[in-house]
mmCIF file of C-alpha atoms in Angstrom:
data_model
loop_
_atom_site.group_PDB
_atom_site.id
_atom_site.type_symbol
_atom_site.label_atom_id
_atom_site.label_comp_id
_atom_site.label_asym_id
_atom_site.label_seq_id
_atom_site.Cartn_x
_atom_site.Cartn_y
_atom_site.Cartn_z
ATOM 1 C CA MET A 468 63.925 135.639 125.986
ATOM 2 C CA GLU A 469 62.172 132.746 127.597
ATOM 3 C CA VAL A 470 64.134 129.386 127.465
ATOM 4 C CA TRP A 471 62.031 126.333 126.826
ATOM 5 C CA ARG A 472 63.060 122.906 127.654
ATOM 6 C CA SER A 473 61.253 119.514 127.910
ATOM 7 C CA LYS A 474 61.716 118.326 131.367
ATOM 8 C CA SER A 475 60.802 114.729 130.315
ATOM 9 C CA PHE A 476 63.951 114.497 128.117
ATOM 10 C CA LEU A 477 66.408 116.744 130.054
ATOM 11 C CA VAL A 478 68.627 114.600 132.094
ATOM 12 C CA VAL A 479 71.581 116.823 132.515
ATOM 13 C CA ALA A 480 70.792 120.343 133.830
ATOM 14 C CA GLY A 481 72.510 123.322 132.384
ATOM 15 C CA LEU A 482 72.614 125.909 129.700
ATOM 16 C CA GLY A 483 74.865 124.106 127.229
ATOM 17 C CA VAL A 484 77.364 126.250 125.394
ATOM 18 C CA LEU A 485 76.126 129.516 126.930
ATOM 19 C CA LEU A 486 77.363 128.404 130.227
ATOM 20 C CA GLY A 487 80.742 126.887 129.420
ATOM 21 C CA GLY A 488 80.189 124.027 126.881
ATOM 22 C CA THR A 489 78.148 121.575 128.833
ATOM 23 C CA THR A 490 76.248 119.301 126.437
ATOM 24 C CA LEU A 491 72.611 118.460 127.142
ATOM 25 C CA ALA A 492 71.984 114.794 127.191
ATOM 26 C CA HIS A 493 68.576 113.266 126.219
ATOM 27 C CA ASP A 494 66.968 110.052 126.838
ATOM 28 C CA SER A 495 65.683 108.188 123.590
ATOM 29 C CA PRO A 496 61.890 108.077 123.204
ATOM 30 C CA SER A 497 60.284 104.746 122.480
ATOM 31 C CA LEU A 498 60.041 105.123 118.694
ATOM 32 C CA PRO A 499 58.936 102.742 116.064
ATOM 33 C CA ARG A 500 61.800 101.346 113.793
ATOM 34 C CA HIS A 501 62.428 102.748 110.510
ATOM 35 C CA THR A 502 60.162 101.701 107.743
ATOM 36 C CA GLU A 503 61.514 104.152 105.207
ATOM 37 C CA THR A 504 65.285 105.414 104.857
ATOM 38 C CA VAL A 505 66.616 108.151 102.691
ATOM 39 C CA GLU A 506 67.866 105.276 100.229
ATOM 40 C CA GLU A 507 64.195 104.171 99.827
ATOM 41 C CA ALA A 508 62.843 107.500 99.493
ATOM 42 C CA SER A 509 65.352 108.509 96.730
ATOM 43 C CA GLY A 510 65.278 105.393 94.954
ATOM 44 C CA GLN A 511 62.493 103.076 94.019
ATOM 45 C CA ALA A 512 60.037 104.831 96.250
ATOM 46 C CA TYR A 513 60.542 108.010 94.197
ATOM 47 C CA GLY A 514 58.921 106.207 91.215
ATOM 48 C CA GLY A 515 61.103 108.004 88.828
ATOM 49 C CA TYR A 516 60.088 111.657 89.830
ATOM 50 C CA ILE A 517 63.637 112.375 90.696
ATOM 51 C CA GLY A 518 65.348 109.098 90.671
ATOM 52 C CA ASP A 519 68.943 109.827 91.623
ATOM 53 C CA ARG A 520 69.209 110.885 95.151
ATOM 54 C CA ASN A 521 72.038 113.483 94.214
ATOM 55 C CA PHE A 522 70.163 115.030 91.320
ATOM 56 C CA VAL A 523 68.854 118.493 92.183
ATOM 57 C CA ILE A 524 67.217 121.245 90.119
ATOM 58 C CA SER A 525 65.986 119.108 87.020
ATOM 59 C CA ARG A 526 63.510 121.776 85.614
ATOM 60 C CA GLY A 527 63.564 125.381 84.425
ATOM 61 C CA ASN A 528 66.437 127.244 82.669
ATOM 62 C CA GLY A 529 69.066 129.394 84.456
ATOM 63 C CA LEU A 530 69.903 129.915 88.148
ATOM 64 C CA HIS A 531 67.701 131.820 90.535
ATOM 65 C CA GLU A 532 68.267 133.510 94.006
ATOM 66 C CA PHE A 533 65.893 131.257 95.764
ATOM 67 C CA TYR A 534 64.793 127.782 95.684
ATOM 68 C CA PHE A 535 62.086 126.453 97.875
ATOM 69 C CA THR A 536 64.029 123.313 99.127
ATOM 70 C CA ARG A 537 62.249 120.719 101.083
ATOM 71 C CA ALA A 538 64.200 118.261 103.331
ATOM 72 C CA ILE A 539 63.946 114.444 102.522
ATOM 73 C CA TYR A 540 64.468 112.555 105.722
ATOM 74 C CA SER A 541 64.138 109.081 107.058
ATOM 75 C CA SER A 542 61.113 108.344 109.084
ATOM 76 C CA TRP A 543 58.946 105.552 110.538
ATOM 77 C CA SER A 544 55.663 106.796 108.855
ATOM 78 C CA ARG A 545 54.642 106.891 105.221
ATOM 79 C CA GLY A 546 52.676 110.071 106.096
ATOM 80 C CA TYR A 547 50.274 111.697 103.551
ATOM 81 C CA GLY A 548 52.858 112.453 100.946
ATOM 82 C CA ARG A 549 52.822 111.858 97.176
ATOM 83 C CA ARG A 550 52.104 108.140 96.337
ATOM 84 C CA GLY A 551 52.488 107.176 99.980
ATOM 85 C CA ARG A 552 56.064 108.241 100.378
ATOM 86 C CA GLY A 553 57.495 109.135 103.963
ATOM 87 C CA SER A 554 56.289 112.038 106.144
ATOM 88 C CA TRP A 555 58.826 114.181 104.364
ATOM 89 C CA ALA A 556 56.454 114.340 101.302
ATOM 90 C CA THR A 557 53.135 115.433 102.919
ATOM 91 C CA ASP A 558 51.560 118.104 100.861
ATOM 92 C CA TRP A 559 54.255 117.613 98.137
ATOM 93 C CA PRO A 560 54.497 118.902 95.627
ATOM 94 C CA LYS A 561 51.412 121.060 95.452
ATOM 95 C CA ALA A 562 52.053 123.019 98.736
ATOM 96 C CA ASP A 563 55.496 123.838 97.437
ATOM 97 C CA VAL A 564 54.569 125.118 94.090
ATOM 98 C CA GLN A 565 51.456 126.871 95.166
ATOM 99 C CA PHE A 566 53.589 128.713 97.902
ATOM 100 C CA LEU A 567 56.043 129.752 95.281
ATOM 101 C CA TRP A 568 53.212 131.314 93.056
ATOM 102 C CA GLY A 569 52.307 133.430 96.134
ATOM 103 C CA LEU A 570 55.792 134.355 96.885
ATOM 104 C CA LYS A 571 56.460 135.602 93.334
ATOM 105 C CA ARG A 572 53.299 137.769 93.465
ATOM 106 C CA LEU A 573 54.006 139.125 96.950
ATOM 107 C CA THR A 574 57.673 139.933 96.506
ATOM 108 C CA ASN A 575 60.338 140.663 93.876
ATOM 109 C CA ILE A 576 62.269 137.595 94.977
ATOM 110 C CA ASP A 577 63.782 135.813 91.908
ATOM 111 C CA ALA A 578 62.433 132.189 92.871
ATOM 112 C CA TYR A 579 62.558 128.942 91.105
ATOM 113 C CA ASP A 580 59.130 127.982 89.898
ATOM 114 C CA PHE A 581 59.075 124.331 90.962
ATOM 115 C CA ASP A 582 59.570 122.107 94.208
ATOM 116 C CA ASN A 583 63.137 121.279 95.144
ATOM 117 C CA PRO A 584 63.300 118.259 97.310
ATOM 118 C CA VAL A 585 66.960 117.340 98.635
ATOM 119 C CA THR A 586 68.185 114.685 100.812
ATOM 120 C CA LEU A 587 70.045 115.929 104.067
ATOM 121 C CA ASP A 588 73.029 114.227 103.170
ATOM 122 C CA ASN A 589 73.439 115.707 99.680
ATOM 123 C CA PRO A 590 76.519 118.083 99.650
ATOM 124 C CA ASP A 591 74.559 120.320 97.412
ATOM 125 C CA LEU A 592 72.144 121.183 100.185
ATOM 126 C CA ARG A 593 74.420 124.046 101.087
ATOM 127 C CA ARG A 594 73.532 125.785 97.774
ATOM 128 C CA TYR A 595 70.043 126.557 99.406
ATOM 129 C CA PRO A 596 69.898 128.967 102.348
ATOM 130 C CA PHE A 597 66.272 128.101 103.326
ATOM 131 C CA LEU A 598 65.180 124.596 104.006
ATOM 132 C CA TYR A 599 61.493 123.429 104.799
ATOM 133 C CA MET A 600 60.916 120.424 106.906
ATOM 134 C CA LEU A 601 57.579 119.150 108.108
ATOM 135 C CA GLU A 602 55.886 116.254 109.905
ATOM 136 C CA VAL A 603 58.795 115.803 111.934
ATOM 137 C CA GLY A 604 56.886 114.040 114.496
ATOM 138 C CA ALA A 605 57.661 110.968 112.493
ATOM 139 C CA MET A 606 61.378 111.649 111.828
ATOM 140 C CA GLN A 607 64.226 109.401 112.632
ATOM 141 C CA LEU A 608 67.515 110.541 111.173
ATOM 142 C CA THR A 609 70.312 108.403 110.259
ATOM 143 C CA PRO A 610 73.842 109.402 111.151
ATOM 144 C CA PRO A 611 74.610 110.868 107.655
ATOM 145 C CA GLU A 612 71.372 112.866 107.753
ATOM 146 C CA VAL A 613 72.312 114.113 111.250
ATOM 147 C CA GLU A 614 75.906 115.100 110.109
ATOM 148 C CA GLY A 615 74.504 116.753 106.944
ATOM 149 C CA LEU A 616 71.889 118.933 108.660
ATOM 150 C CA ARG A 617 74.428 119.907 111.283
ATOM 151 C CA ASP A 618 76.962 121.024 108.410
ATOM 152 C CA TYR A 619 74.193 122.751 106.613
ATOM 153 C CA LEU A 620 72.880 124.805 109.802
ATOM 154 C CA THR A 621 76.615 125.595 111.031
ATOM 155 C CA ALA A 622 77.466 126.698 107.445
ATOM 156 C CA GLY A 623 74.801 129.404 107.369
ATOM 157 C CA GLY A 624 71.659 127.396 106.480
ATOM 158 C CA PHE A 625 68.310 128.257 107.946
ATOM 159 C CA LEU A 626 65.626 125.393 108.722
ATOM 160 C CA PHE A 627 61.843 126.190 108.784
ATOM 161 C CA VAL A 628 59.830 123.313 110.623
ATOM 162 C CA ASP A 629 56.079 123.078 110.195
ATOM 163 C CA ASP A 630 52.992 120.826 110.712
ATOM 164 C CA PHE A 631 53.533 118.635 113.650
ATOM 165 C CA TRP A 632 51.228 118.455 116.839
ATOM 166 C CA GLY A 633 51.084 117.729 120.428
ATOM 167 C CA THR A 634 53.313 116.478 123.137
ATOM 168 C CA TYR A 635 54.501 113.189 121.687
ATOM 169 C CA GLU A 636 55.406 114.656 118.277
ATOM 170 C CA TRP A 637 57.255 117.465 119.872
ATOM 171 C CA GLN A 638 59.233 114.865 122.018
ATOM 172 C CA VAL A 639 60.245 113.055 118.936
ATOM 173 C CA PHE A 640 61.269 116.195 117.091
ATOM 174 C CA GLU A 641 63.229 117.530 120.154
ATOM 175 C CA HIS A 642 65.163 114.117 120.491
ATOM 176 C CA GLU A 643 66.062 114.276 116.877
ATOM 177 C CA ILE A 644 67.003 117.920 116.493
ATOM 178 C CA TYR A 645 69.211 117.406 119.728
ATOM 179 C CA LYS A 646 71.266 114.915 117.698
ATOM 180 C CA VAL A 647 71.979 117.623 115.209
ATOM 181 C CA LEU A 648 72.548 120.514 117.637
ATOM 182 C CA PRO A 649 73.286 118.935 121.102
ATOM 183 C CA SER A 650 74.351 121.866 122.900
ATOM 184 C CA HIS A 651 71.730 124.612 121.632
ATOM 185 C CA GLU A 652 68.650 125.613 123.574
ATOM 186 C CA ILE A 653 65.066 125.643 122.184
ATOM 187 C CA VAL A 654 63.470 129.158 122.958
ATOM 188 C CA GLU A 655 60.104 130.888 122.333
ATOM 189 C CA LEU A 656 60.491 133.354 119.708
ATOM 190 C CA PRO A 657 58.907 136.674 120.891
ATOM 191 C CA LEU A 658 56.730 138.720 118.898
ATOM 192 C CA ASP A 659 59.030 141.750 119.038
ATOM 193 C CA HIS A 660 61.931 139.733 117.054
ATOM 194 C CA PRO A 661 62.662 141.261 113.664
ATOM 195 C CA LEU A 662 61.323 138.113 111.899
ATOM 196 C CA PHE A 663 57.699 139.077 112.724
ATOM 197 C CA SER A 664 58.201 142.473 111.119
ATOM 198 C CA ASN A 665 60.605 142.505 108.448
ATOM 199 C CA PHE A 666 57.857 142.341 105.580
ATOM 200 C CA TYR A 667 54.380 141.666 107.039
ATOM 201 C CA VAL A 668 53.793 142.797 110.655
ATOM 202 C CA ILE A 669 52.570 139.853 112.506
ATOM 203 C CA GLU A 670 51.168 140.613 115.921
ATOM 204 C CA GLU A 671 49.553 137.223 116.692
ATOM 205 C CA ILE A 672 50.335 133.661 116.154
ATOM 206 C CA LEU A 673 47.336 131.855 114.732
ATOM 207 C CA GLN A 674 46.901 128.213 114.818
ATOM 208 C CA VAL A 675 46.529 127.009 111.190
ATOM 209 C CA PRO A 676 44.320 123.992 110.857
ATOM 210 C CA ASN A 677 44.620 121.112 108.407
ATOM 211 C CA VAL A 678 42.170 121.378 105.548
ATOM 212 C CA GLY A 679 39.621 118.909 106.977
ATOM 213 C CA ASN A 680 39.371 121.075 110.144
ATOM 214 C CA GLY A 681 39.607 124.112 108.146
ATOM 215 C CA ARG A 682 36.662 123.402 105.962
ATOM 216 C CA SER A 683 34.498 122.148 108.637
ATOM 217 C CA GLY A 684 35.285 124.681 111.186
ATOM 218 C CA TYR A 685 35.255 121.811 113.785
ATOM 219 C CA GLY A 686 38.467 122.912 115.574
ATOM 220 C CA THR A 687 41.920 124.064 114.717
ATOM 221 C CA TRP A 688 43.994 121.725 116.813
ATOM 222 C CA GLU A 689 45.069 118.154 116.641
ATOM 223 C CA GLN A 690 46.026 115.700 119.175
ATOM 224 C CA ASP A 691 46.691 117.747 122.447
ATOM 225 C CA GLY A 692 48.062 120.633 120.450
ATOM 226 C CA TYR A 693 45.735 123.271 121.540
ATOM 227 C CA VAL A 694 48.217 126.282 121.559
ATOM 228 C CA PRO A 695 50.352 127.264 118.651
ATOM 229 C CA HIS A 696 54.087 128.088 119.276
ATOM 230 C CA VAL A 697 56.850 129.659 117.279
ATOM 231 C CA ARG A 698 60.111 128.650 118.845
ATOM 232 C CA ALA A 699 63.739 128.969 117.648
ATOM 233 C CA ILE A 700 67.178 127.788 117.964
ATOM 234 C CA PHE A 701 69.974 130.279 117.755
ATOM 235 C CA ASP A 702 73.743 129.846 117.639
ATOM 236 C CA ASP A 703 76.238 131.181 120.047
ATOM 237 C CA ASP A 704 76.532 134.415 118.065
ATOM 238 C CA GLY A 705 72.797 134.858 118.030
ATOM 239 C CA ARG A 706 72.086 133.834 114.611
ATOM 240 C CA LEU A 707 68.813 132.166 114.066
ATOM 241 C CA LEU A 708 69.276 128.462 112.848
ATOM 242 C CA VAL A 709 65.946 126.858 113.268
ATOM 243 C CA LEU A 710 62.482 128.370 113.271
ATOM 244 C CA ILE A 711 59.822 125.906 114.725
ATOM 245 C CA ASN A 712 56.175 126.307 113.839
ATOM 246 C CA TRP A 713 54.390 123.719 116.443
ATOM 247 C CA ASN A 714 50.787 122.908 116.639
ATOM 248 C CA THR A 715 50.053 124.394 113.243
ATOM 249 C CA ASP A 716 49.944 123.411 109.661
ATOM 250 C CA LEU A 717 51.064 126.132 107.251
ATOM 251 C CA GLY A 718 51.572 123.772 104.657
ATOM 252 C CA ASP A 719 47.911 122.925 104.142
ATOM 253 C CA ALA A 720 47.153 126.531 104.065
ATOM 254 C CA TRP A 721 49.465 126.868 101.090
ATOM 255 C CA GLU A 722 48.358 123.880 99.502
ATOM 256 C CA TRP A 723 44.458 124.679 99.839
ATOM 257 C CA ALA A 724 44.737 128.579 99.555
ATOM 258 C CA GLU A 725 42.382 128.366 96.269
ATOM 259 C CA ASP A 726 39.668 126.402 97.984
ATOM 260 C CA PRO A 727 36.776 128.486 98.612
ATOM 261 C CA TRP A 728 35.770 126.564 101.574
ATOM 262 C CA TYR A 729 39.255 126.985 103.351
ATOM 263 C CA PRO A 730 39.244 130.097 105.557
ATOM 264 C CA LEU A 731 41.058 132.959 103.842
ATOM 265 C CA THR A 732 42.431 134.084 107.440
ATOM 266 C CA TYR A 733 44.636 130.973 107.672
ATOM 267 C CA SER A 734 45.917 131.206 104.310
ATOM 268 C CA ASN A 735 47.012 134.664 104.553
ATOM 269 C CA PHE A 736 48.715 134.016 107.955
ATOM 270 C CA ALA A 737 50.464 131.087 106.561
ATOM 271 C CA TYR A 738 51.901 133.002 103.570
ATOM 272 C CA GLN A 739 52.933 135.961 105.824
ATOM 273 C CA MET A 740 54.863 133.668 108.150
ATOM 274 C CA ALA A 741 56.754 132.050 105.436
ATOM 275 C CA VAL A 742 57.543 135.172 103.579
ATOM 276 C CA ASN A 743 58.935 136.960 106.476
ATOM 277 C CA ALA A 744 60.959 133.722 107.463
ATOM 278 C CA ILE A 745 62.391 133.582 103.725
ATOM 279 C CA ILE A 746 63.231 137.359 103.736
ATOM 280 C CA TYR A 747 64.906 136.879 107.168
ATOM 281 C CA ALA A 748 66.938 133.920 106.046
ATOM 282 C CA MET A 749 68.053 135.506 102.836
ATOM 283 C CA SER A 750 69.085 138.803 104.516
ATOM 284 C CA HIS A 751 70.943 137.272 107.463
#
């Protein structure tokens, strides 16, 4: 399996815990300061949608085996989320709910019908084995968020990352995820990995464009993100902790799957990737 490492950030050579516990150190990129914290996102900025930062699962009756859980995280960007909230809220809640409609039609998973955004420092995060995080090129995690996400992943959680593009956004994400998992490598996930064949057989990684590019046919890329990648982080025992979809926008394909002008090829692929990831996460 090919190991991927950003040379611009790597300042201590080595293979981390795989070769005796060496921790990789990374320089800090020059990032804007926080303009939104978790407290702002889950307090007044919520506009009453959830209100209490520790309030989870507010709708529907009974418990379900799967909740499409979206990570609320601190960022320096307001993004394109609901009512101008931070980048965590991009495409929310439509993408989440519309994906769930498809998931329930395509599989027999007992899924909760609604979106389920949860802060990274919420102790109830461990209740949900699958966590969706997007627009991570604007992410700036606070110490409680770093600790919360690390605890979640080491306890058995699975993180699915989506919708960030180009060199700069990769560097931001890499810097932030190495706060969480400092001794773990990021690797390319080969197409012969079981995740690509556990439900749908995926033989090619498509670049899924945002809705504007998809409708116009102008191009599928953003910034300098011309080639899509699926990368991964494993723990020392080979368990897949983080699945990273870079230079692609699966969330827009779920959100606009009903749009007759958005190409069906991209929506199909976006659903297939996420369904496979969920089944893999739920069965491992």
